[in-house]
CSV table of C-alpha atoms in Angstrom, one decimal:
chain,number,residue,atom,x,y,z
A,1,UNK,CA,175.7,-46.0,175.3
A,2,UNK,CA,172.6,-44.7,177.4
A,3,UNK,CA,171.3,-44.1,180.7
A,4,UNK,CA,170.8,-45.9,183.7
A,5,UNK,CA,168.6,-45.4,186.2
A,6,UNK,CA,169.0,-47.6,190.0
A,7,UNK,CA,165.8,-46.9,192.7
A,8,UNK,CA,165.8,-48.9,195.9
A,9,UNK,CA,162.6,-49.3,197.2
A,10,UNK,CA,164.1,-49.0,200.9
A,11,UNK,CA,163.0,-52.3,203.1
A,12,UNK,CA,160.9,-53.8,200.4
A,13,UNK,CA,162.6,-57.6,201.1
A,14,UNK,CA,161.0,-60.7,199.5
A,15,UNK,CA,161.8,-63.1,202.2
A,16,UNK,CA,164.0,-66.1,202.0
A,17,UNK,CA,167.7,-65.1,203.0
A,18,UNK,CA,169.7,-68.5,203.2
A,19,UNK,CA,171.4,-67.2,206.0
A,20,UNK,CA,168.1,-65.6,207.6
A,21,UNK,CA,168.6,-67.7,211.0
A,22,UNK,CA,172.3,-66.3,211.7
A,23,UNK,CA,170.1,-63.3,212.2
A,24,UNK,CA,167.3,-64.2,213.4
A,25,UNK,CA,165.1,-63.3,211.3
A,26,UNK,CA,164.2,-67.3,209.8
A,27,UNK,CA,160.4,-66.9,208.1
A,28,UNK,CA,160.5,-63.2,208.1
A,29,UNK,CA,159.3,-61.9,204.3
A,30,UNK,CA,158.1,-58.3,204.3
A,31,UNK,CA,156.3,-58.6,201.0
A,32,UNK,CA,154.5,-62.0,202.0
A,33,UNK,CA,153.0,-61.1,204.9
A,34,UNK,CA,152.2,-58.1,204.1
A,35,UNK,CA,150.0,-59.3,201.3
A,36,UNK,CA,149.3,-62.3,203.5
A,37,UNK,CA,147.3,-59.8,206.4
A,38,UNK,CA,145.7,-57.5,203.1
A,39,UNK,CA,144.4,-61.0,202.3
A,40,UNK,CA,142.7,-61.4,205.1
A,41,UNK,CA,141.6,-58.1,205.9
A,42,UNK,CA,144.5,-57.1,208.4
A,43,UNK,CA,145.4,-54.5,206.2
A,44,UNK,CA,142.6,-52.9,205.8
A,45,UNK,CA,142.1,-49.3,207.3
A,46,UNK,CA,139.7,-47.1,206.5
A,47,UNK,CA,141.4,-44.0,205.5
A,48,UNK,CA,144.2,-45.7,203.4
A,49,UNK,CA,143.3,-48.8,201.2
A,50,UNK,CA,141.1,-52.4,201.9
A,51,UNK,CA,141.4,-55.5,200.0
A,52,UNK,CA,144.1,-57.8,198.7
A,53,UNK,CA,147.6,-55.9,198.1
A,54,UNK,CA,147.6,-54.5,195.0
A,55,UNK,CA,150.6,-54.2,192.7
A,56,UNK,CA,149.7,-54.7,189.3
A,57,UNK,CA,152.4,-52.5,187.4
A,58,UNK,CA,155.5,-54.4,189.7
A,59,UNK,CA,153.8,-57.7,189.1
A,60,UNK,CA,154.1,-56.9,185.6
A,61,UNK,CA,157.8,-56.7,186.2
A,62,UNK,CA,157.7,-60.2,187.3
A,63,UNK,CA,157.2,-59.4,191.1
A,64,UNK,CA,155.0,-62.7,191.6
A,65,UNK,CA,157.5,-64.4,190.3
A,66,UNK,CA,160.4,-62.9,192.3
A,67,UNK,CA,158.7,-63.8,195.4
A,68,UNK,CA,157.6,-67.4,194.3
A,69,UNK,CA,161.6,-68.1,193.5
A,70,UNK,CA,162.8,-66.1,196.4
A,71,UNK,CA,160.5,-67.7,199.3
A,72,UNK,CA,158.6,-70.6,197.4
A,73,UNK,CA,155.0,-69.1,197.7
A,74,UNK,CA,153.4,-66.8,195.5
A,75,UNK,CA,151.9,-63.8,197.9
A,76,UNK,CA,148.4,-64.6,198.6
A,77,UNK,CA,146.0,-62.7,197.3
A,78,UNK,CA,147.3,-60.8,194.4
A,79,UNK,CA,146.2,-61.1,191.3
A,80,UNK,CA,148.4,-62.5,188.2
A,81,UNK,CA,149.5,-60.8,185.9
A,82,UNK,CA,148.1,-61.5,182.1
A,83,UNK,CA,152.8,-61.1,180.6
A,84,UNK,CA,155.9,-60.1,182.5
A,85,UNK,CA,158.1,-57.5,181.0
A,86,UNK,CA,161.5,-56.9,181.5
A,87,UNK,CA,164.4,-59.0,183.6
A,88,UNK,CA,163.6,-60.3,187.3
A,89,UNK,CA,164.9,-62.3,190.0
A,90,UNK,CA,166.4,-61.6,193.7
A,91,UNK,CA,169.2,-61.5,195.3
A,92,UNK,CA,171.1,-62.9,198.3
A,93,UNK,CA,173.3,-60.1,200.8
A,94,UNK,CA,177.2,-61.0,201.4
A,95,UNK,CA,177.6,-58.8,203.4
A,96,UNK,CA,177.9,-58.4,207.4
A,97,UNK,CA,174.8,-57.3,208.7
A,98,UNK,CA,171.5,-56.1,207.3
A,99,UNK,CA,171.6,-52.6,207.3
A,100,UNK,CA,171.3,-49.1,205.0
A,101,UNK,CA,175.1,-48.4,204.4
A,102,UNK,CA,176.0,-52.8,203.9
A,103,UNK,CA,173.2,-52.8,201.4
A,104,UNK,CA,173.7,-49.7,199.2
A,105,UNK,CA,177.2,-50.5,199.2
A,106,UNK,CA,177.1,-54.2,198.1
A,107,UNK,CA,174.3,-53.1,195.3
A,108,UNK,CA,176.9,-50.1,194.2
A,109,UNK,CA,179.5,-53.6,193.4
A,110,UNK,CA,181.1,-53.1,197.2
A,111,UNK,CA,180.0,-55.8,199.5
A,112,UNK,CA,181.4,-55.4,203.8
A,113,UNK,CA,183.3,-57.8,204.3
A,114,UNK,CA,184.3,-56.3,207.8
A,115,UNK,CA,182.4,-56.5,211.2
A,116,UNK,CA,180.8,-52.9,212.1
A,117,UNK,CA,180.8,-51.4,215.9
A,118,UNK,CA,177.4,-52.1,217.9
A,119,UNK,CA,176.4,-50.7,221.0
A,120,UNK,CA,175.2,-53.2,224.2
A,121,UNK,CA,171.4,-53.8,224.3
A,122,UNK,CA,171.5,-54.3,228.0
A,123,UNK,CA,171.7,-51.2,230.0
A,124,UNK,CA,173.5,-47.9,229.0
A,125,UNK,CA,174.2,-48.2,225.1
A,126,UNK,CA,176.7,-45.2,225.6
A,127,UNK,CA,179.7,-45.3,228.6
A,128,UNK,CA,180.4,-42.5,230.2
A,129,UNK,CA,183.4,-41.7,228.6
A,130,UNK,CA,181.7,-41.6,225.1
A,131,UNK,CA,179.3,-39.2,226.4
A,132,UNK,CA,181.3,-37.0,228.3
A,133,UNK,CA,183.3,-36.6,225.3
A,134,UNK,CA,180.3,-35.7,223.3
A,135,UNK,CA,179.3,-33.0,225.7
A,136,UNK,CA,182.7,-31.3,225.8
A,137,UNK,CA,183.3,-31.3,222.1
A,138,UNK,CA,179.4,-30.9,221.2
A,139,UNK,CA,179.2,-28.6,223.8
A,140,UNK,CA,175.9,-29.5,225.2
A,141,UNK,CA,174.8,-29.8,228.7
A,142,UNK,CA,174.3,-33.6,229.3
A,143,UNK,CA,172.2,-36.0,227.0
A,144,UNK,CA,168.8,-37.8,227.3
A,145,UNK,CA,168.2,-41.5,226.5
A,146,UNK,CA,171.1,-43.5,226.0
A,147,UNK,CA,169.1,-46.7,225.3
A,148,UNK,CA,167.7,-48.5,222.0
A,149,UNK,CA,165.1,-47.0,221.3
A,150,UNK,CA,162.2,-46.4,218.2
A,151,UNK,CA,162.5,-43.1,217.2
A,152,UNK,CA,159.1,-41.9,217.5
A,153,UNK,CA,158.8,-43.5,220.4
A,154,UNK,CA,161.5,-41.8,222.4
A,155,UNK,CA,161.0,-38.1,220.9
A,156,UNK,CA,157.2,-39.0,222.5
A,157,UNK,CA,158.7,-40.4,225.9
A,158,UNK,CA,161.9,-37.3,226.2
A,159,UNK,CA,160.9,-34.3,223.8
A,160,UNK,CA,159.4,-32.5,226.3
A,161,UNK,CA,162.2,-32.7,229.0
A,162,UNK,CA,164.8,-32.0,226.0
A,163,UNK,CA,163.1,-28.7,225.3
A,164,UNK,CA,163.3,-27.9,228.7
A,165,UNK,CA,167.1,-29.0,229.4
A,166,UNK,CA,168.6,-28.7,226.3
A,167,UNK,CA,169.8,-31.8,226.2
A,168,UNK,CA,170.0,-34.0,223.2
A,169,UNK,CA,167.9,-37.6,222.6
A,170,UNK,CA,170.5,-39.9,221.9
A,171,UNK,CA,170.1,-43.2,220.8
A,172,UNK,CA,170.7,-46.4,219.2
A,173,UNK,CA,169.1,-49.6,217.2
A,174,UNK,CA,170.2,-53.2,216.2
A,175,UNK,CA,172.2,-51.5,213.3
A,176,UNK,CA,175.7,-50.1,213.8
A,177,UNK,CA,173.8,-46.6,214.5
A,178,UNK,CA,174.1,-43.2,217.0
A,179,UNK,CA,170.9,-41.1,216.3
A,180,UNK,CA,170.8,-37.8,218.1
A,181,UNK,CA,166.9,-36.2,218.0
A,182,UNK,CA,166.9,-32.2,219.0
A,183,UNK,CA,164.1,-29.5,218.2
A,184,UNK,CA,164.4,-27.9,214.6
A,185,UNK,CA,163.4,-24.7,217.3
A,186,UNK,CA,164.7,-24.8,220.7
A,187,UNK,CA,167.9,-26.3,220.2
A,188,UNK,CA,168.8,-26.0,216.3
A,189,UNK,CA,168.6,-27.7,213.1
A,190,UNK,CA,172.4,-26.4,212.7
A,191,UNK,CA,173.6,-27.2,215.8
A,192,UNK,CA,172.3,-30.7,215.7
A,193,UNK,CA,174.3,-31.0,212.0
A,194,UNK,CA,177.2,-30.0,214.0
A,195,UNK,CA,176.8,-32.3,217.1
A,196,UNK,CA,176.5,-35.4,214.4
A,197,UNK,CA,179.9,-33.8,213.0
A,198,UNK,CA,181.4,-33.7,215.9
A,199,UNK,CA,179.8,-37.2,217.2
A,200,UNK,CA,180.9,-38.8,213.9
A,201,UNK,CA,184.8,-38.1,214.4
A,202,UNK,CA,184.2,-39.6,218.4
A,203,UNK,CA,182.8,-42.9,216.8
A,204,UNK,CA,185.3,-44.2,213.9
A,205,UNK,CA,187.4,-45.5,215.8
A,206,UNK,CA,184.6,-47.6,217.1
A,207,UNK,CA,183.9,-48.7,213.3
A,208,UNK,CA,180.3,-47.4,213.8
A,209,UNK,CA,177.9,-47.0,210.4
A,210,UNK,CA,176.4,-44.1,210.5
A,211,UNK,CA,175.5,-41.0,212.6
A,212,UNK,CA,172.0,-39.5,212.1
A,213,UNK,CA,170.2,-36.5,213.2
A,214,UNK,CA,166.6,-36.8,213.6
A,215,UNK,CA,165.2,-33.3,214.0
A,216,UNK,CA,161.4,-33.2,214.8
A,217,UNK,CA,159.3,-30.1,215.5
A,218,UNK,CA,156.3,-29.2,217.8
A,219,UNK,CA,156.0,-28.2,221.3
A,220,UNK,CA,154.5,-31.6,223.0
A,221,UNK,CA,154.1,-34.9,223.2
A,222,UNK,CA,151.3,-35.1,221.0
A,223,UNK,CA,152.5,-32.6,218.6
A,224,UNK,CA,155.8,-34.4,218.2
A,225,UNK,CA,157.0,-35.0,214.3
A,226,UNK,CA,160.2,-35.4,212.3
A,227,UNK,CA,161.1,-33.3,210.0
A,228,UNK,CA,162.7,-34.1,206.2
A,229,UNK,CA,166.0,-32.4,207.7
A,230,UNK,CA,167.4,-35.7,208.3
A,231,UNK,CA,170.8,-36.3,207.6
A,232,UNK,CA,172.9,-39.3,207.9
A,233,UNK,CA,176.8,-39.2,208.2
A,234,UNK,CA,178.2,-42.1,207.2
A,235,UNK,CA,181.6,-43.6,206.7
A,236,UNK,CA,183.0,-44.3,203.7
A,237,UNK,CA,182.9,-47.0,201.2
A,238,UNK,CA,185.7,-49.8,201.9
A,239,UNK,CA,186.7,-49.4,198.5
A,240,UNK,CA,185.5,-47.5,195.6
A,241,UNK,CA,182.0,-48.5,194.1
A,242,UNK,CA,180.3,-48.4,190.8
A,243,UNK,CA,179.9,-44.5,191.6
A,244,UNK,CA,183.9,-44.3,191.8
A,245,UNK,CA,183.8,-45.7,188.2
A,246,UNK,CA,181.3,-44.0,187.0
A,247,UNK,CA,182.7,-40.6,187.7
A,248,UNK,CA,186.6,-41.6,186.9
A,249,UNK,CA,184.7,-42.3,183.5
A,250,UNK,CA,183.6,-38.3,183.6
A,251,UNK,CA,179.9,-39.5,183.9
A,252,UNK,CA,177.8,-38.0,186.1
A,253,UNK,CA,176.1,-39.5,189.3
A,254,UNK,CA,172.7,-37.7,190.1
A,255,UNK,CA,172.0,-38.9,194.2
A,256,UNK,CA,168.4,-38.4,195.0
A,257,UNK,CA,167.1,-38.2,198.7
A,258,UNK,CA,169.5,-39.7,201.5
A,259,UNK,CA,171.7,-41.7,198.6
A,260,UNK,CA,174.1,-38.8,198.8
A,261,UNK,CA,174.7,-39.4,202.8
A,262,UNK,CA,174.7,-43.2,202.3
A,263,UNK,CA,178.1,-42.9,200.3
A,264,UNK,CA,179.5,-40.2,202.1
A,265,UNK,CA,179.4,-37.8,199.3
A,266,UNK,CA,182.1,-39.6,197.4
A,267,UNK,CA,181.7,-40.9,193.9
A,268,UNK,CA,178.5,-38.4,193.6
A,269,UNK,CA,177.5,-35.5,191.2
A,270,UNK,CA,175.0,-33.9,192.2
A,271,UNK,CA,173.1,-34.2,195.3
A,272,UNK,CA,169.1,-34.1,195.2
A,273,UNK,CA,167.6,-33.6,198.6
A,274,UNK,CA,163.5,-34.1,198.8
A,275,UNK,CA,161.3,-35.9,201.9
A,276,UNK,CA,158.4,-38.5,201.2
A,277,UNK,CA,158.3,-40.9,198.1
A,278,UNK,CA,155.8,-38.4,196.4
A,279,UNK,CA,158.3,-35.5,196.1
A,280,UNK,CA,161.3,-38.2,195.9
A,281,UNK,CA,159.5,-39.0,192.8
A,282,UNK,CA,159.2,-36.1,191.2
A,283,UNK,CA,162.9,-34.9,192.1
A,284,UNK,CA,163.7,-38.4,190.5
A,285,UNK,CA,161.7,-37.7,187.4
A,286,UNK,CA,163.2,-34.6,186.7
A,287,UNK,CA,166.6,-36.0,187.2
A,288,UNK,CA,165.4,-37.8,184.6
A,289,UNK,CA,165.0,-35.5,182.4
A,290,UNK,CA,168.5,-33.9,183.1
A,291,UNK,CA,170.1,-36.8,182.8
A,292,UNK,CA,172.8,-37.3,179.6
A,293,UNK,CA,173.9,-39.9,178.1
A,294,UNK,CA,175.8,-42.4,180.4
A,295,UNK,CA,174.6,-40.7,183.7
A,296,UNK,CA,173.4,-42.9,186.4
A,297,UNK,CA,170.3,-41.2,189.1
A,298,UNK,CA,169.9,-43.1,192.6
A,299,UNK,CA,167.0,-42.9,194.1
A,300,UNK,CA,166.4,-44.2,198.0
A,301,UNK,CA,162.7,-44.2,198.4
A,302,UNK,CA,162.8,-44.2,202.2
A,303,UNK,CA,159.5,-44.1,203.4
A,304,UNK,CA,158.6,-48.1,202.7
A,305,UNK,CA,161.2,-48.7,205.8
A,306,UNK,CA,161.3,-45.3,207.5
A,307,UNK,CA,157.3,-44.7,208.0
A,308,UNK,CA,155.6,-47.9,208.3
A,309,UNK,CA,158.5,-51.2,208.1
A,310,UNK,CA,160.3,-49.3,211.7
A,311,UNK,CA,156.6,-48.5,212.9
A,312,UNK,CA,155.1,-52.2,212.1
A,313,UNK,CA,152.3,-50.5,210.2
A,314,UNK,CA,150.7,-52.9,208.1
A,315,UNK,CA,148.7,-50.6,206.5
A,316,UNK,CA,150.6,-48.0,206.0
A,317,UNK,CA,153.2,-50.1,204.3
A,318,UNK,CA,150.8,-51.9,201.9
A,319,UNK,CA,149.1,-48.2,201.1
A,320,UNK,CA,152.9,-46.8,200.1
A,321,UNK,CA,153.7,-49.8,197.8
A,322,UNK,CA,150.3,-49.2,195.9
A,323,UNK,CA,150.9,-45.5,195.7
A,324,UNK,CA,154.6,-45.9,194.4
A,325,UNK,CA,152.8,-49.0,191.5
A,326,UNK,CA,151.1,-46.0,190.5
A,327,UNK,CA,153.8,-44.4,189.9
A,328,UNK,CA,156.1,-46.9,187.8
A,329,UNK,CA,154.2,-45.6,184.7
A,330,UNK,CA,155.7,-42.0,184.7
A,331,UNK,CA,159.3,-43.7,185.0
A,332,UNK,CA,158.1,-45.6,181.3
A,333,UNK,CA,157.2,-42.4,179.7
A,334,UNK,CA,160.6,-41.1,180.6
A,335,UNK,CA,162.5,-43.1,178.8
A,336,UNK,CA,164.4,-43.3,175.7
A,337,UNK,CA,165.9,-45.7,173.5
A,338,UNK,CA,168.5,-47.7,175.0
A,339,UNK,CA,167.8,-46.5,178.8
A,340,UNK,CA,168.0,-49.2,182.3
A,341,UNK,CA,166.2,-49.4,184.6
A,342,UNK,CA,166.4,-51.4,188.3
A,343,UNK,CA,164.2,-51.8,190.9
A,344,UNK,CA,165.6,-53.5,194.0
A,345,UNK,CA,165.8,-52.8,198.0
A,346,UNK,CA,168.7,-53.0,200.3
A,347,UNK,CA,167.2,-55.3,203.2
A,348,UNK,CA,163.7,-56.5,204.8
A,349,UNK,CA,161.5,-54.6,207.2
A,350,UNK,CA,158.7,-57.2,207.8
A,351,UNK,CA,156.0,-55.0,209.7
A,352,UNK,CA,154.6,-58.3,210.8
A,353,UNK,CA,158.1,-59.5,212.6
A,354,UNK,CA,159.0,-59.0,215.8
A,355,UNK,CA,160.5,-55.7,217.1
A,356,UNK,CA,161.4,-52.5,215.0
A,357,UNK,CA,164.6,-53.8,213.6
A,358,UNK,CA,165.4,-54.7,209.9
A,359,UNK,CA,165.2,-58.3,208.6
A,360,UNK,CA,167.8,-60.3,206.5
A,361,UNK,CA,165.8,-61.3,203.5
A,362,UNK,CA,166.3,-61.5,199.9
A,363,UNK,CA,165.6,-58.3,197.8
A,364,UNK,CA,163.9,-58.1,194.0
A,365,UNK,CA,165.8,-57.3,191.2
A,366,UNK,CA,163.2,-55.7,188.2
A,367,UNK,CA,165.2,-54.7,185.1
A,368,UNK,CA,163.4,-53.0,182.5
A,369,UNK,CA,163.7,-50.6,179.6
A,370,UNK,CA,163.3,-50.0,175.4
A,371,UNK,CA,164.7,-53.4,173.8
A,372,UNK,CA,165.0,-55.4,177.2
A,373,UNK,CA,163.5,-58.9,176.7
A,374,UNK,CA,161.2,-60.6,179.5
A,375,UNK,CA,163.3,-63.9,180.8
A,376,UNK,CA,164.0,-64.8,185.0
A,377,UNK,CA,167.6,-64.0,186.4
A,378,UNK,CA,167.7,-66.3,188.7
A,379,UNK,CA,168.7,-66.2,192.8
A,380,UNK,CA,171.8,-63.6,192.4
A,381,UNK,CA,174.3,-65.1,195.0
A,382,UNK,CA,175.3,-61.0,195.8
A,383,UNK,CA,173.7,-57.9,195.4
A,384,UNK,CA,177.0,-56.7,193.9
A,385,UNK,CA,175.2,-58.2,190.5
A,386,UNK,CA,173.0,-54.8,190.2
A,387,UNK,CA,176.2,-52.5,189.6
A,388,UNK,CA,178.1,-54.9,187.5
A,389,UNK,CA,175.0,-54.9,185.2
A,390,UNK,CA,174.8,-51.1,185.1
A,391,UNK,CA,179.0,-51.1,184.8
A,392,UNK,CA,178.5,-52.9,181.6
A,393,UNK,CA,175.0,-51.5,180.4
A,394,UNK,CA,177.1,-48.2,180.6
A,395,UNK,CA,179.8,-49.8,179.2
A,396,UNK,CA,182.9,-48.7,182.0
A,397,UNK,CA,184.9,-51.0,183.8
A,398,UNK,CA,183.6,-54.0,185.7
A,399,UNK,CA,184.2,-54.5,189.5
A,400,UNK,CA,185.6,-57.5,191.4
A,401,UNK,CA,182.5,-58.6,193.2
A,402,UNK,CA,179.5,-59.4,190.8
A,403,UNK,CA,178.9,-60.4,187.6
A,404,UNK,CA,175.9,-58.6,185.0
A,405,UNK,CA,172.8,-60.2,184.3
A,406,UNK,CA,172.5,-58.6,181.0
């Protein structure tokens, strides 16, 4: 028995979804055409990167390969590697929709099998009775927005007025989503964790995902930014997931960045809060490091999807996957004899696609670790494959849901 370690590289989709169209989202591929604009000097910028995309330690991990079987083409550009190591593939979603919650779930061995709540994307997202109930139980004054919205965008458009008013940015996306934006200063960063409380109990019985608070800081709208005091309120898990077992099989669960919030806080252990895939990585190594025998740590690295996949930043993107490649060699030195490791992602972000919304796309599967032989896993028909893997890699029970490509 060892240890097993699960980071999703949030957004990081390799095209190729066979239900793409029922969303959409048909061609999108958020690796491919990312590496398809660094080919051809798109995503180039100065003060972050130039050239082809550059990801030798992933392709290594059989990344070429992973997009090759996942969308037929090979991403243009980038360079082969000279062996693969380890276990890759992708992987199709089951579930309903293509968002944060639907994906972590089904890749924790719990696919949604259920439709979630979605707010209109004509006109007011929010009736009046939902937001007068949110001001007399959130006690605040009125709210500001009530539209979908990118987040940067609409702290730019209404910061300024909700200084001045008090009132809240509320907001919405194509995901089953309320996001409330306040000032860490003028209005709070603990009354806007008890507004989401208080929002959150409004919304289940509309069956929406998640509740998020988006504090930001500065004092216009130039000087705008979001904080790392995000926190996400989810609902819980339809049934209990791989972290359910793991911890009715006294192991321990170590939750790094936003993973906690994703699951509610159920089937978790420890909770390790840190912003930016640079200190994500370090709290993850460390975790590392603590971790005993049988433990799982689960990572969300958020900034692929948060940062540049929302934001359509080409750039940005490309320069973040190259930094985290850089990274993959601390994770080797860190482990021991018998230890697992996945890489994977929970949905697409193509920066290239249209709008600010996720895409429904395949997601990589890279499986390495001490004694784990180099061989392809195939198109996984469900996510739900990753926590059967670790279920028996760990040796507890298995779900209902997937089956382990070890």
């Amino acid at each position: 028995m060892a240890r097993a370690f699960l980071f999703v590289l949030d957004s990081f989709g390799v095209g190729g979804a066979r239900d793409a169209g029922d969303y959409g989202d048909l061609g999108s591929n958020t690796l491919g055409h990312i590496a398809e604009f660094c080919a051809a000097g798109a995503g180039d910028r100065a003060d972050l990167r130039e050239g082809p995309l550059n990801l030798p330690n992933m392709s290594s991990l059989g990344l070429l390969e992973i997009a090759r079987l996942a969308s037929g083409d090979y991403p243009p550009g980038m360079p082969m590697p000279e062996r693969i190591f380890g276990l890759h593939g992708a992987a199709d979603e089951v579930s309903r929709g293509k968002d944060t919650p639907s994906g972590h779930w089904e890749i924790a061995g719990t696919p949604v099998n259920f439709d979630w709540g979605y707010f209109p994307t004509e006109g007011d997202a929010f009736t009046p009775e939902l937001i007068e109930a949110i001001c007399r139980e959130g006690d605040v004054p009125g709210i500001l927005g009530n539209c979908h919205a990118s987040g940067t965008e609409i702290i730019a458009r209404l910061g300024e007025e909700h200084i001045r008013t008090g009132r809240p940015i509320c907001y919405t996306s194509a995901d089953s989503v309320f996001q409330i934006a306040a000032h860490e200063g003028h209005f709070g960063l603990d009354r806007l964790l008890k507004l989401c409380e208080v929002v959150r109990v409004l919304l289940d019985p509309l069956n929406i995902g998640r509740v998020i608070a988006r504090p930001f800081v500065g004092e216009s709208a130039e000087t705008f930014e979001r904080t790392g005091n995000r926190r996400d309120y989810s609902v819980l898990p339809p049934e209990p997931t791989l972290l359910d077992r793991l911890i009715r099989g006294g192991r321990s669960v170590h939750a790094v960045g936003k993973i906690g919030d994703i699951f509610a806080h159920q089937g978790v252990s420890r909770i390790i809060k840190a912003s930016g895939n640079a200190a994500l990585m370090d709290a993850t190594l460390a975790a590392m490091d603590e971790a005993s025998v049988g433990d799982l740590v689960f990572t969300n690295f958020v900034d692929f999807d948060m940062l540049y996949g929302h934001r359509r930043d080409v750039p940005g993107y490309a320069a973040a996957l190259e930094r985290f490649d850089l990274m993959l060699p601390d994770i080797h030195r860190k482990l021991q004899p018998g230890d697992l490791v996945v890489l994977t992602a929970d949905h697409g972000c193509d920066p290239t696609w249209r709008g600010t919304d996720h895409t429904r796309e395949r997601v990589p599967i890279m499986a390495f670790g001490p004694g784990i032989r180099s061989r392809s896993i195939g198109i996984r028909s469900t996510y739900a494959d990753i926590a059967e893997t670790i279920a028996e890699h760990l040796s507890i029970p298995g779900g209902q849901h997937g089956q382990s490509f070890l």
